[in-house]
PDB file of C-alpha atoms and ligand atoms in Angstrom:
ATOM      1  CA  UNK A 138      52.133 151.032 146.883  1.00 32.00           C
ATOM      2  CA  UNK A 139      55.069 152.428 145.611  1.00 39.00           C
ATOM      3  CA  UNK A 140      56.595 152.140 142.371  1.00 54.00           C
ATOM      4  CA  UNK A 141      59.623 151.129 141.984  1.00 66.00           C
ATOM      5  CA  UNK A 142      62.872 153.584 141.054  1.00 80.00           C
ATOM      6  CA  UNK A 143      63.501 153.477 136.845  1.00 91.00           C
ATOM      7  CA  UNK A 144      66.771 151.842 136.306  1.00 93.00           C
ATOM      8  CA  UNK A 145      69.107 153.835 134.625  1.00 96.00           C
ATOM      9  CA  UNK A 146      71.851 152.836 133.066  1.00 97.00           C
ATOM     10  CA  UNK A 147      74.618 155.688 131.745  1.00 98.00           C
ATOM     11  CA  UNK A 148      77.756 154.835 129.188  1.00 98.00           C
ATOM     12  CA  UNK A 149      79.764 157.929 128.644  1.00 97.00           C
ATOM     13  CA  UNK A 150      83.450 157.687 128.840  1.00 97.00           C
ATOM     14  CA  UNK A 151      83.615 161.570 129.296  1.00 95.00           C
ATOM     15  CA  UNK A 152      83.847 161.780 133.393  1.00 96.00           C
ATOM     16  CA  UNK A 153      82.572 165.209 133.793  1.00 94.00           C
ATOM     17  CA  UNK A 154      79.788 164.383 131.873  1.00 95.00           C
ATOM     18  CA  UNK A 155      78.491 161.343 132.932  1.00 96.00           C
ATOM     19  CA  UNK A 156      78.823 162.462 137.180  1.00 95.00           C
ATOM     20  CA  UNK A 157      75.641 165.760 135.367  1.00 95.00           C
ATOM     21  CA  UNK A 158      74.270 163.001 133.892  1.00 96.00           C
ATOM     22  CA  UNK A 159      74.142 160.846 136.929  1.00 96.00           C
ATOM     23  CA  UNK A 160      73.339 162.854 139.513  1.00 96.00           C
ATOM     24  CA  UNK A 161      70.755 164.368 137.578  1.00 96.00           C
ATOM     25  CA  UNK A 162      68.934 161.330 136.835  1.00 96.00           C
ATOM     26  CA  UNK A 163      69.585 161.142 140.427  1.00 95.00           C
ATOM     27  CA  UNK A 164      68.004 164.053 141.154  1.00 94.00           C
ATOM     28  CA  UNK A 165      64.963 163.074 139.244  1.00 95.00           C
ATOM     29  CA  UNK A 166      64.409 159.737 141.128  1.00 94.00           C
ATOM     30  CA  UNK A 167      65.827 157.180 138.679  1.00 96.00           C
ATOM     31  CA  UNK A 168      68.264 154.464 139.551  1.00 95.00           C
ATOM     32  CA  UNK A 169      71.344 155.168 137.971  1.00 97.00           C
ATOM     33  CA  UNK A 170      73.618 152.725 136.689  1.00 97.00           C
ATOM     34  CA  UNK A 171      77.512 153.607 135.432  1.00 98.00           C
ATOM     35  CA  UNK A 172      79.311 151.894 132.520  1.00 98.00           C
ATOM     36  CA  UNK A 173      82.611 153.984 131.076  1.00 98.00           C
ATOM     37  CA  UNK A 174      83.599 152.479 128.229  1.00 97.00           C
ATOM     38  CA  UNK A 175      81.627 149.495 125.461  1.00 97.00           C
ATOM     39  CA  UNK A 176      82.255 146.297 126.976  1.00 96.00           C
ATOM     40  CA  UNK A 177      81.316 147.172 130.445  1.00 97.00           C
ATOM     41  CA  UNK A 178      78.361 148.346 129.066  1.00 97.00           C
ATOM     42  CA  UNK A 179      77.197 145.326 127.573  1.00 95.00           C
ATOM     43  CA  UNK A 180      77.900 143.454 130.778  1.00 94.00           C
ATOM     44  CA  UNK A 181      76.314 144.998 132.749  1.00 94.00           C
ATOM     45  CA  UNK A 182      73.327 144.745 129.430  1.00 92.00           C
ATOM     46  CA  UNK A 183      73.886 140.545 130.300  1.00 88.00           C
ATOM     47  CA  UNK A 184      73.452 141.335 134.143  1.00 85.00           C
ATOM     48  CA  UNK A 185      70.625 143.448 135.071  1.00 85.00           C
ATOM     49  CA  UNK A 186      67.295 145.074 133.736  1.00 85.00           C
ATOM     50  CA  UNK A 187      67.532 148.585 132.826  1.00 92.00           C
ATOM     51  CA  UNK A 188      64.367 150.821 131.684  1.00 92.00           C
ATOM     52  CA  UNK A 189      66.395 152.686 129.807  1.00 96.00           C
ATOM     53  CA  UNK A 190      70.027 153.120 128.317  1.00 98.00           C
ATOM     54  CA  UNK A 191      71.899 157.087 128.136  1.00 98.00           C
ATOM     55  CA  UNK A 192      75.037 155.742 125.343  1.00 97.00           C
ATOM     56  CA  UNK A 193      77.017 158.580 123.907  1.00 97.00           C
ATOM     57  CA  UNK A 194      78.880 157.453 121.003  1.00 96.00           C
ATOM     58  CA  UNK A 195      82.304 158.025 120.946  1.00 94.00           C
ATOM     59  CA  UNK A 196      83.232 155.378 123.567  1.00 95.00           C
ATOM     60  CA  UNK A 197      86.631 153.136 124.113  1.00 93.00           C
ATOM     61  CA  UNK A 198      86.955 149.545 123.050  1.00 89.00           C
ATOM     62  CA  UNK A 199      84.196 149.513 121.784  1.00 94.00           C
ATOM     63  CA  UNK A 200      81.533 152.732 120.303  1.00 95.00           C
ATOM     64  CA  UNK A 201      78.269 153.155 121.056  1.00 96.00           C
ATOM     65  CA  UNK A 202      76.483 151.685 117.705  1.00 96.00           C
ATOM     66  CA  UNK A 203      78.161 148.489 118.054  1.00 96.00           C
ATOM     67  CA  UNK A 204      77.239 148.806 121.636  1.00 96.00           C
ATOM     68  CA  UNK A 205      73.280 149.247 120.767  1.00 96.00           C
ATOM     69  CA  UNK A 206      73.834 147.045 117.587  1.00 93.00           C
ATOM     70  CA  UNK A 207      74.438 144.068 119.730  1.00 93.00           C
ATOM     71  CA  UNK A 208      72.423 144.164 122.687  1.00 92.00           C
ATOM     72  CA  UNK A 209      69.441 144.413 119.781  1.00 88.00           C
ATOM     73  CA  UNK A 210      71.307 141.570 118.072  1.00 85.00           C
ATOM     74  CA  UNK A 211      70.253 139.521 121.564  1.00 79.00           C
ATOM     75  CA  UNK A 212      66.646 140.488 121.359  1.00 71.00           C
ATOM     76  CA  UNK A 213      67.070 143.019 124.276  1.00 81.00           C
ATOM     77  CA  UNK A 214      64.503 146.316 123.790  1.00 86.00           C
ATOM     78  CA  UNK A 215      65.720 148.643 126.028  1.00 92.00           C
ATOM     79  CA  UNK A 216      64.640 151.954 125.178  1.00 95.00           C
ATOM     80  CA  UNK A 217      68.580 153.702 124.023  1.00 97.00           C
ATOM     81  CA  UNK A 218      68.994 157.496 123.721  1.00 97.00           C
ATOM     82  CA  UNK A 219      71.735 158.467 122.311  1.00 96.00           C
ATOM     83  CA  UNK A 220      74.207 160.864 122.741  1.00 96.00           C
ATOM     84  CA  UNK A 221      76.563 162.145 120.185  1.00 90.00           C
ATOM     85  CA  UNK A 222      79.712 165.201 118.800  1.00 83.00           C
ATOM     86  CA  UNK A 223      77.881 167.425 116.816  1.00 74.00           C
ATOM     87  CA  UNK A 224      80.155 167.719 114.706  1.00 74.00           C
ATOM     88  CA  UNK A 225      79.365 164.063 113.054  1.00 79.00           C
ATOM     89  CA  UNK A 226      75.087 164.035 111.786  1.00 79.00           C
ATOM     90  CA  UNK A 227      76.125 160.264 109.985  1.00 84.00           C
ATOM     91  CA  UNK A 228      76.450 158.812 114.086  1.00 86.00           C
ATOM     92  CA  UNK A 229      72.615 160.213 113.943  1.00 86.00           C
ATOM     93  CA  UNK A 230      71.277 157.407 110.771  1.00 87.00           C
ATOM     94  CA  UNK A 231      73.571 154.806 112.138  1.00 89.00           C
ATOM     95  CA  UNK A 232      72.527 154.829 115.525  1.00 90.00           C
ATOM     96  CA  UNK A 233      68.760 155.147 114.489  1.00 89.00           C
ATOM     97  CA  UNK A 234      69.526 152.386 112.182  1.00 89.00           C
ATOM     98  CA  UNK A 235      71.550 150.038 114.414  1.00 90.00           C
ATOM     99  CA  UNK A 236      68.591 150.148 117.219  1.00 92.00           C
ATOM    100  CA  UNK A 237      68.392 153.655 119.315  1.00 94.00           C
ATOM    101  CA  UNK A 238      65.162 155.497 120.874  1.00 94.00           C
ATOM    102  CA  UNK A 239      66.464 158.585 120.449  1.00 94.00           C
ATOM    103  CA  UNK A 240      69.512 161.191 119.885  1.00 94.00           C
ATOM    104  CA  UNK A 241      70.474 164.085 121.188  1.00 94.00           C
ATOM    105  CA  UNK A 242      73.513 165.710 120.018  1.00 93.00           C
ATOM    106  CA  UNK A 243      75.824 167.830 122.424  1.00 92.00           C
ATOM    107  CA  UNK A 244      75.886 170.119 123.589  1.00 90.00           C
ATOM    108  CA  UNK A 245      72.464 169.165 124.952  1.00 92.00           C
ATOM    109  CA  UNK A 246      69.890 170.803 127.357  1.00 94.00           C
ATOM    110  CA  UNK A 247      70.265 168.874 130.527  1.00 94.00           C
ATOM    111  CA  UNK A 248      66.664 169.404 131.027  1.00 95.00           C
ATOM    112  CA  UNK A 249      65.425 168.503 127.439  1.00 96.00           C
ATOM    113  CA  UNK A 250      67.444 164.700 128.731  1.00 97.00           C
ATOM    114  CA  UNK A 251      65.822 164.252 130.898  1.00 97.00           C
ATOM    115  CA  UNK A 252      62.170 164.931 129.223  1.00 96.00           C
ATOM    116  CA  UNK A 253      63.571 162.600 127.187  1.00 97.00           C
ATOM    117  CA  UNK A 254      64.528 159.828 129.436  1.00 97.00           C
ATOM    118  CA  UNK A 255      61.256 160.130 131.180  1.00 96.00           C
ATOM    119  CA  UNK A 256      59.381 159.689 127.864  1.00 95.00           C
ATOM    120  CA  UNK A 257      61.104 157.056 126.974  1.00 95.00           C
ATOM    121  CA  UNK A 258      60.611 155.521 130.210  1.00 93.00           C
ATOM    122  CA  UNK A 259      56.944 155.794 130.133  1.00 90.00           C
ATOM    123  CA  UNK A 260      56.277 154.376 126.716  1.00 86.00           C
ATOM    124  CA  UNK A 261      58.226 151.374 126.794  1.00 84.00           C
ATOM    125  CA  UNK A 262      56.365 150.621 130.575  1.00 79.00           C
ATOM    126  CA  UNK A 263      53.378 150.945 128.383  1.00 74.00           C
ATOM    127  CA  UNK A 264      53.758 148.434 125.856  1.00 71.00           C
ATOM    128  CA  UNK A 265      54.657 146.077 128.160  1.00 69.00           C
ATOM    129  CA  UNK A 266      51.323 146.239 129.751  1.00 63.00           C
ATOM    130  CA  UNK A 267      49.042 142.952 129.018  1.00 62.00           C
ATOM    131  CA  UNK A 268      45.946 141.636 129.707  1.00 60.00           C
ATOM    132  CA  UNK A 269      46.502 140.057 132.897  1.00 69.00           C
ATOM    133  CA  UNK A 270      45.254 136.182 133.856  1.00 78.00           C
ATOM    134  CA  UNK A 271      42.573 135.717 136.977  1.00 82.00           C
ATOM    135  CA  UNK A 272      43.351 133.995 139.805  1.00 87.00           C
ATOM    136  CA  UNK A 273      42.584 131.041 138.371  1.00 91.00           C
ATOM    137  CA  UNK A 274      44.138 129.662 135.371  1.00 94.00           C
ATOM    138  CA  UNK A 275      43.354 126.083 133.561  1.00 95.00           C
ATOM    139  CA  UNK A 276      46.016 124.263 130.496  1.00 95.00           C
ATOM    140  CA  UNK A 277      44.897 120.653 128.868  1.00 94.00           C
ATOM    141  CA  UNK A 278      44.766 118.606 132.476  1.00 95.00           C
ATOM    142  CA  UNK A 279      46.590 121.248 134.333  1.00 97.00           C
ATOM    143  CA  UNK A 280      44.777 123.769 136.718  1.00 96.00           C
ATOM    144  CA  UNK A 281      47.476 126.796 138.853  1.00 97.00           C
ATOM    145  CA  UNK A 282      45.695 128.754 141.240  1.00 95.00           C
ATOM    146  CA  UNK A 283      47.936 131.566 142.016  1.00 92.00           C
ATOM    147  CA  UNK A 284      46.415 132.705 144.405  1.00 88.00           C
ATOM    148  CA  UNK A 285      46.940 129.642 146.923  1.00 92.00           C
ATOM    149  CA  UNK A 286      50.523 129.187 145.058  1.00 94.00           C
ATOM    150  CA  UNK A 287      49.689 125.951 143.940  1.00 95.00           C
ATOM    151  CA  UNK A 288      48.716 123.684 141.289  1.00 97.00           C
ATOM    152  CA  UNK A 289      46.559 120.733 140.458  1.00 96.00           C
ATOM    153  CA  UNK A 290      48.681 118.720 137.199  1.00 96.00           C
ATOM    154  CA  UNK A 291      47.079 116.657 134.658  1.00 95.00           C
ATOM    155  CA  UNK A 292      47.987 113.240 136.450  1.00 94.00           C
ATOM    156  CA  UNK A 293      46.338 114.289 139.633  1.00 95.00           C
ATOM    157  CA  UNK A 294      48.947 115.431 142.042  1.00 95.00           C
ATOM    158  CA  UNK A 295      48.511 119.086 143.488  1.00 96.00           C
ATOM    159  CA  UNK A 296      51.666 120.642 144.282  1.00 96.00           C
ATOM    160  CA  UNK A 297      52.763 123.913 146.184  1.00 96.00           C
ATOM    161  CA  UNK A 298      54.861 126.446 144.062  1.00 96.00           C
ATOM    162  CA  UNK A 299      57.337 129.228 145.492  1.00 94.00           C
ATOM    163  CA  UNK A 300      56.456 132.478 145.097  1.00 89.00           C
ATOM    164  CA  UNK A 301      59.163 132.645 142.442  1.00 91.00           C
ATOM    165  CA  UNK A 302      57.837 129.269 140.832  1.00 94.00           C
ATOM    166  CA  UNK A 303      53.759 131.068 140.622  1.00 94.00           C
ATOM    167  CA  UNK A 304      55.367 134.121 139.418  1.00 91.00           C
ATOM    168  CA  UNK A 305      57.537 133.284 137.031  1.00 94.00           C
ATOM    169  CA  UNK A 306      54.556 130.984 135.776  1.00 95.00           C
ATOM    170  CA  UNK A 307      52.205 134.037 135.432  1.00 92.00           C
ATOM    171  CA  UNK A 308      54.759 136.376 133.212  1.00 92.00           C
ATOM    172  CA  UNK A 309      54.843 133.522 130.696  1.00 95.00           C
ATOM    173  CA  UNK A 310      50.884 132.350 130.385  1.00 94.00           C
ATOM    174  CA  UNK A 311      50.676 136.429 130.040  1.00 89.00           C
ATOM    175  CA  UNK A 312      52.414 136.254 127.037  1.00 90.00           C
ATOM    176  CA  UNK A 313      50.955 133.189 125.874  1.00 91.00           C
ATOM    177  CA  UNK A 314      53.519 132.409 122.209  1.00 92.00           C
ATOM    178  CA  UNK A 315      55.689 135.257 122.356  1.00 90.00           C
ATOM    179  CA  UNK A 316      59.327 134.999 123.770  1.00 92.00           C
ATOM    180  CA  UNK A 317      59.946 136.036 127.373  1.00 91.00           C
ATOM    181  CA  UNK A 318      63.292 137.767 126.872  1.00 88.00           C
ATOM    182  CA  UNK A 319      65.607 136.857 129.823  1.00 84.00           C
ATOM    183  CA  UNK A 320      65.995 140.447 130.680  1.00 79.00           C
ATOM    184  CA  UNK A 321      62.345 139.785 131.412  1.00 82.00           C
ATOM    185  CA  UNK A 322      61.839 137.832 133.670  1.00 87.00           C
ATOM    186  CA  UNK A 323      64.943 139.363 136.018  1.00 80.00           C
ATOM    187  CA  UNK A 324      63.397 142.327 136.262  1.00 74.00           C
ATOM    188  CA  UNK A 325      59.657 140.644 137.123  1.00 79.00           C
ATOM    189  CA  UNK A 326      60.816 137.718 138.916  1.00 85.00           C
ATOM    190  CA  UNK A 327      63.789 138.491 140.924  1.00 79.00           C
ATOM    191  CA  UNK A 328      63.605 142.140 141.061  1.00 70.00           C
ATOM    192  CA  UNK A 329      65.833 144.816 140.160  1.00 55.00           C
ATOM    193  CA  UNK A 330      70.162 144.199 139.950  1.00 59.00           C
ATOM    194  CA  UNK A 331      69.868 140.899 141.345  1.00 64.00           C
ATOM    195  CA  UNK A 332      71.014 138.070 138.951  1.00 66.00           C
ATOM    196  CA  UNK A 333      70.240 134.516 139.271  1.00 72.00           C
ATOM    197  CA  UNK A 334      72.471 132.525 136.450  1.00 76.00           C
ATOM    198  CA  UNK A 335      70.649 131.617 133.130  1.00 74.00           C
ATOM    199  CA  UNK A 336      70.686 127.721 134.852  1.00 82.00           C
ATOM    200  CA  UNK A 337      68.588 129.324 137.686  1.00 86.00           C
ATOM    201  CA  UNK A 338      65.706 130.457 135.058  1.00 89.00           C
ATOM    202  CA  UNK A 339      66.686 126.803 133.124  1.00 91.00           C
ATOM    203  CA  UNK A 340      65.703 125.265 136.503  1.00 92.00           C
ATOM    204  CA  UNK A 341      62.663 126.530 136.779  1.00 94.00           C
ATOM    205  CA  UNK A 342      61.102 125.499 133.401  1.00 95.00           C
ATOM    206  CA  UNK A 343      62.219 122.118 134.254  1.00 95.00           C
ATOM    207  CA  UNK A 344      60.009 122.173 137.148  1.00 96.00           C
ATOM    208  CA  UNK A 345      57.114 123.288 135.250  1.00 97.00           C
ATOM    209  CA  UNK A 346      57.762 120.353 132.505  1.00 97.00           C
ATOM    210  CA  UNK A 347      58.238 118.005 135.441  1.00 96.00           C
ATOM    211  CA  UNK A 348      55.157 119.060 136.638  1.00 96.00           C
ATOM    212  CA  UNK A 349      52.918 120.212 133.927  1.00 97.00           C
ATOM    213  CA  UNK A 350      53.982 118.297 130.613  1.00 97.00           C
ATOM    214  CA  UNK A 351      52.742 114.581 129.882  1.00 95.00           C
ATOM    215  CA  UNK A 352      56.052 114.000 128.582  1.00 95.00           C
ATOM    216  CA  UNK A 353      58.406 116.185 130.365  1.00 90.00           C
ATOM    217  CA  UNK A 354      61.203 115.559 127.411  1.00 91.00           C
ATOM    218  CA  UNK A 355      58.867 117.208 124.131  1.00 94.00           C
ATOM    219  CA  UNK A 356      57.699 119.742 126.224  1.00 96.00           C
ATOM    220  CA  UNK A 357      53.777 121.114 124.901  1.00 96.00           C
ATOM    221  CA  UNK A 358      53.790 124.212 126.758  1.00 97.00           C
ATOM    222  CA  UNK A 359      57.357 125.404 128.741  1.00 97.00           C
ATOM    223  CA  UNK A 360      59.907 126.413 125.514  1.00 96.00           C
ATOM    224  CA  UNK A 361      63.703 127.290 125.786  1.00 93.00           C
ATOM    225  CA  UNK A 362      64.882 129.543 122.481  1.00 90.00           C
ATOM    226  CA  UNK A 363      68.148 129.358 123.247  1.00 86.00           C
ATOM    227  CA  UNK A 364      69.801 132.020 123.940  1.00 81.00           C
ATOM    228  CA  UNK A 365      66.944 134.683 124.372  1.00 85.00           C
ATOM    229  CA  UNK A 366      64.199 133.328 126.821  1.00 91.00           C
ATOM    230  CA  UNK A 367      61.609 131.047 127.305  1.00 95.00           C
ATOM    231  CA  UNK A 368      58.295 130.548 126.058  1.00 95.00           C
ATOM    232  CA  UNK A 369      54.636 129.680 126.991  1.00 96.00           C
ATOM    233  CA  UNK A 370      52.016 128.456 124.599  1.00 95.00           C
ATOM    234  CA  UNK A 371      49.052 125.591 124.824  1.00 89.00           C
TER     235      UNK A 371
HETATM  236 CA1   CA B 140      82.259 159.861 124.606  1.00 89.46          CA
END
């Protein structure tokens, strides 16, 4: 089994430093995506899952603190390591307040940065591990068989599930009672750097309701949380 490469977004407009960060991270085995201003960073975050963001404070158009705030407003818990100039100590407090997880002041030691990056990614992975459910799962009169990729629905019908349907069901059920964000679904079900539209995920949820809800217009199990993600309850 090979582990997926962790995906790091580097947001920095200084080209030399950007290149140095990218190179060092790639040497450590990370997949690196680049953004050179705040708006570009937000666009990248909207469309892909990242294990970590390295965010400079001083950026053209939209500064790193505002970008961080905007990411957190959308309930995205991606770890953020913030970088700032030495002569701006107030940025540190504000950055952490607005949701950065860690902070380095320029100029910094690259080895120290790499250690912090590894720690943040590791911690985030541990938080994401949930107790896993077995091969079969029953809710109401529905029975899902994840191994066989099929289900018997409440009205006695047998439905074949696609691999992605089975994966999304498993992800939602394993996080019972909690909202699973679109970013998390992207990561787990579609893999890194593949961008299905929100409508694609919506269509999966509509199918689940059709299969498993006695009244698909008043769902008991599969809920959409507007602008955030999806939730399973029973
Ligand atoms: Ca900068």
